[in-house]
Coordinates of C-alpha atoms in Angstrom, one line a residue:
R1 CA 0.0 0.0 0.0
Y2 CA 2.8 2.4 0.9
I3 CA 4.6 1.8 -2.4
S4 CA 1.5 2.2 -4.5
L5 CA 0.9 5.6 -2.9
I6 CA 4.4 6.7 -3.6
N7 CA 4.4 5.4 -7.2
N8 CA 1.0 6.7 -8.1
Q9 CA 1.6 10.5 -7.9
K10 CA -1.2 11.2 -10.3
Q11 CA -3.7 9.4 -8.1
M12 CA -2.5 11.5 -5.1
L13 CA -3.0 14.7 -7.1
D14 CA -6.5 13.5 -8.2
D15 CA -7.3 12.8 -4.6
E16 CA -6.7 16.5 -3.8
F17 CA -9.7 17.5 -5.8
D18 CA -12.2 14.9 -4.5
Y19 CA -13.0 17.1 -1.5
E20 CA -11.8 14.7 1.1
G21 CA -11.0 16.1 4.5
N22 CA -7.4 17.4 5.0
I23 CA -6.8 14.8 7.8
S24 CA -7.5 12.0 5.3
K25 CA -5.0 13.5 2.8
L26 CA -2.4 13.9 5.5
T27 CA -2.9 10.3 6.6
K28 CA -2.3 9.1 3.0
L29 CA 0.9 11.2 2.8
G30 CA 2.0 9.9 6.2
E31 CA 1.5 6.3 5.1
S32 CA 3.8 6.8 2.1
T33 CA 6.5 8.3 4.4
N34 CA 6.2 5.4 6.8
L35 CA 7.6 3.0 4.2
K36 CA 11.2 3.4 5.5
K37 CA 10.0 2.6 9.1
A38 CA 8.0 -0.4 7.9
M39 CA 11.0 -1.7 5.8
A40 CA 13.3 -1.4 8.8
E41 CA 10.9 -3.4 11.0
L42 CA 10.4 -6.0 8.3
I43 CA 14.2 -6.5 7.8
R44 CA 14.7 -6.7 11.5
D45 CA 12.0 -9.3 11.9
Y46 CA 13.3 -11.3 8.9
L47 CA 16.9 -11.3 10.2
E48 CA 15.7 -12.4 13.6
F49 CA 13.7 -15.2 12.1
M50 CA 16.5 -16.4 9.7
N51 CA 19.4 -16.1 12.2
Q52 CA 17.9 -16.6 15.7
N53 CA 21.3 -17.2 17.4
E54 CA 23.3 -14.6 15.6
K55 CA 24.2 -11.1 16.8
N56 CA 25.0 -8.1 14.6
Q57 CA 23.0 -9.4 11.7
Q58 CA 23.0 -7.7 8.3
L59 CA 21.0 -8.0 5.1
I60 CA 23.2 -7.5 2.1
I61 CA 21.5 -6.1 -1.0
A62 CA 23.5 -6.3 -4.2
I63 CA 22.5 -3.8 -7.0
D64 CA 24.3 -4.3 -10.2
D65 CA 24.7 -1.7 -13.0
L66 CA 22.6 1.0 -11.5
D67 CA 24.0 3.4 -14.1
L68 CA 23.0 1.4 -17.2
C69 CA 19.4 2.4 -17.3
S70 CA 19.9 6.1 -17.7
A71 CA 16.2 6.9 -17.9
N72 CA 15.5 5.5 -14.5
A73 CA 18.9 5.7 -12.7
Y74 CA 18.0 8.8 -10.7
K75 CA 14.6 7.4 -9.7
M76 CA 16.2 4.1 -8.6
A77 CA 19.0 5.9 -6.8
E78 CA 16.5 8.1 -5.0
Q79 CA 14.4 5.1 -3.9
I80 CA 17.5 3.4 -2.6
R81 CA 18.6 6.5 -0.7
K82 CA 15.1 7.1 0.8
Y83 CA 14.1 3.6 1.8
L84 CA 17.0 1.3 2.0
I85 CA 19.6 3.3 3.9
I86 CA 18.5 1.8 7.2
P87 CA 20.1 -0.1 10.1
Q88 CA 21.0 -3.7 9.5
V89 CA 21.2 -3.2 5.7
A90 CA 24.4 -3.2 3.7
I91 CA 24.0 -2.1 0.1
V92 CA 26.6 -3.1 -2.5
I93 CA 26.2 -1.2 -5.7
S94 CA 28.1 -1.9 -8.9
V95 CA 28.2 1.4 -10.7
R96 CA 30.5 3.5 -12.8
I97 CA 30.4 6.8 -10.8
E98 CA 31.0 9.0 -13.9
Q99 CA 28.1 7.3 -15.7
L100 CA 25.8 7.8 -12.7
E101 CA 26.7 11.4 -12.5
L102 CA 25.8 11.8 -16.2
C103 CA 22.4 10.2 -15.5
I104 CA 21.8 12.6 -12.7
R105 CA 22.9 15.6 -14.8
E106 CA 20.5 14.4 -17.6
K107 CA 17.6 14.3 -15.0
N108 CA 18.6 17.8 -13.7
M109 CA 18.7 19.2 -17.3
R110 CA 15.2 17.9 -17.9
D111 CA 14.1 19.6 -14.7
F112 CA 15.6 22.9 -15.8
R113 CA 14.7 22.7 -19.5
K114 CA 12.8 26.0 -19.3
L115 CA 15.9 27.8 -18.2
Y116 CA 17.8 26.3 -21.0
K117 CA 15.7 28.2 -23.5
N118 CA 17.5 31.3 -22.4
R119 CA 20.1 32.0 -25.1
D120 CA 22.4 34.1 -23.0
N121 CA 25.8 32.2 -23.1
E122 CA 26.7 33.2 -19.5
V123 CA 23.4 31.9 -18.1
Y124 CA 23.8 28.8 -20.1
R125 CA 27.4 28.2 -18.9
Q126 CA 26.4 29.0 -15.3
L127 CA 23.4 26.6 -15.4
N128 CA 25.6 23.8 -16.8
Q129 CA 28.1 24.3 -14.0
E130 CA 25.4 24.3 -11.4
I131 CA 23.8 21.1 -12.8
Q132 CA 27.2 19.4 -12.8
T133 CA 27.8 20.5 -9.2
M134 CA 24.4 19.2 -8.1
A135 CA 25.0 15.8 -9.7
E136 CA 28.4 15.5 -8.1
R137 CA 27.0 16.4 -4.7
Y138 CA 24.1 14.0 -5.1
V139 CA 26.3 11.0 -6.0
A140 CA 28.7 11.9 -3.2
K141 CA 25.8 11.8 -0.8
L142 CA 24.5 8.6 -2.2
V143 CA 27.9 6.8 -2.3
P144 CA 30.3 8.6 0.0
K145 CA 33.9 8.6 -1.3
Q146 CA 35.2 6.8 1.9
R147 CA 32.8 3.9 1.2
R148 CA 33.8 3.4 -2.4
I149 CA 36.0 0.5 -3.6
Y150 CA 37.6 1.1 -6.9
L151 CA 38.3 -2.0 -9.0
P152 CA 41.3 -2.1 -11.2
K153 CA 40.9 -1.8 -14.9
V154 CA 40.9 -5.0 -16.9
Q155 CA 43.7 -3.6 -19.1
S156 CA 46.0 -3.7 -16.1
F157 CA 45.9 -7.5 -16.1
D158 CA 48.0 -7.9 -19.3
D159 CA 50.9 -9.7 -17.6
V160 CA 48.9 -11.8 -15.2
R161 CA 49.3 -15.6 -15.3
I162 CA 46.3 -17.7 -14.2
L163 CA 46.6 -21.3 -13.1
Y164 CA 43.7 -23.6 -12.2
M165 CA 44.9 -26.6 -10.1
D166 CA 42.9 -29.4 -8.5
G167 CA 44.4 -28.9 -5.0
S168 CA 47.9 -30.3 -5.5
E169 CA 50.6 -28.1 -7.0
D170 CA 51.6 -30.9 -9.4
N171 CA 48.3 -31.2 -11.3
I172 CA 47.6 -28.1 -13.3
L173 CA 44.2 -28.2 -15.0
W174 CA 44.6 -25.0 -17.0
D175 CA 47.4 -22.5 -17.6
S176 CA 46.8 -19.1 -19.2
A177 CA 50.4 -18.8 -20.3

């Protein structure tokens, strides 16, 4: 129910004009903001059920290639930030930071498209700079630099030799050399 209220913004706007009382409208809005609390309770209960004897339990959520769907990257990132950054949850995201920043910039450009109609070069340059800064700040907030793990580039593995062995050093199953 919470998710349907969040995802159906049009219905929430339509509800504004059906002359319900303000308390009813506030209740609906409050229900959608309670999703984070409900998720935290659900995860806590799930971890207790699955690991009854364990302490310091964590649920690990792996999200692969968040940046590849550029049309929805911001929306997905915002949902992660709003509802999954909760206690007992570790989120592992595979993402190319530069690509995610470009997705956020694209979303911001759509938000400010009316300002882009201004043909003044200085305003245009300033707006581009501001949109880039906003995207960098958003990504830094979503994935703080001290939490990032940078993987080496595949090209740096040119001189690496890989051996597959069956457990004894004498029996090589495959050699990349």
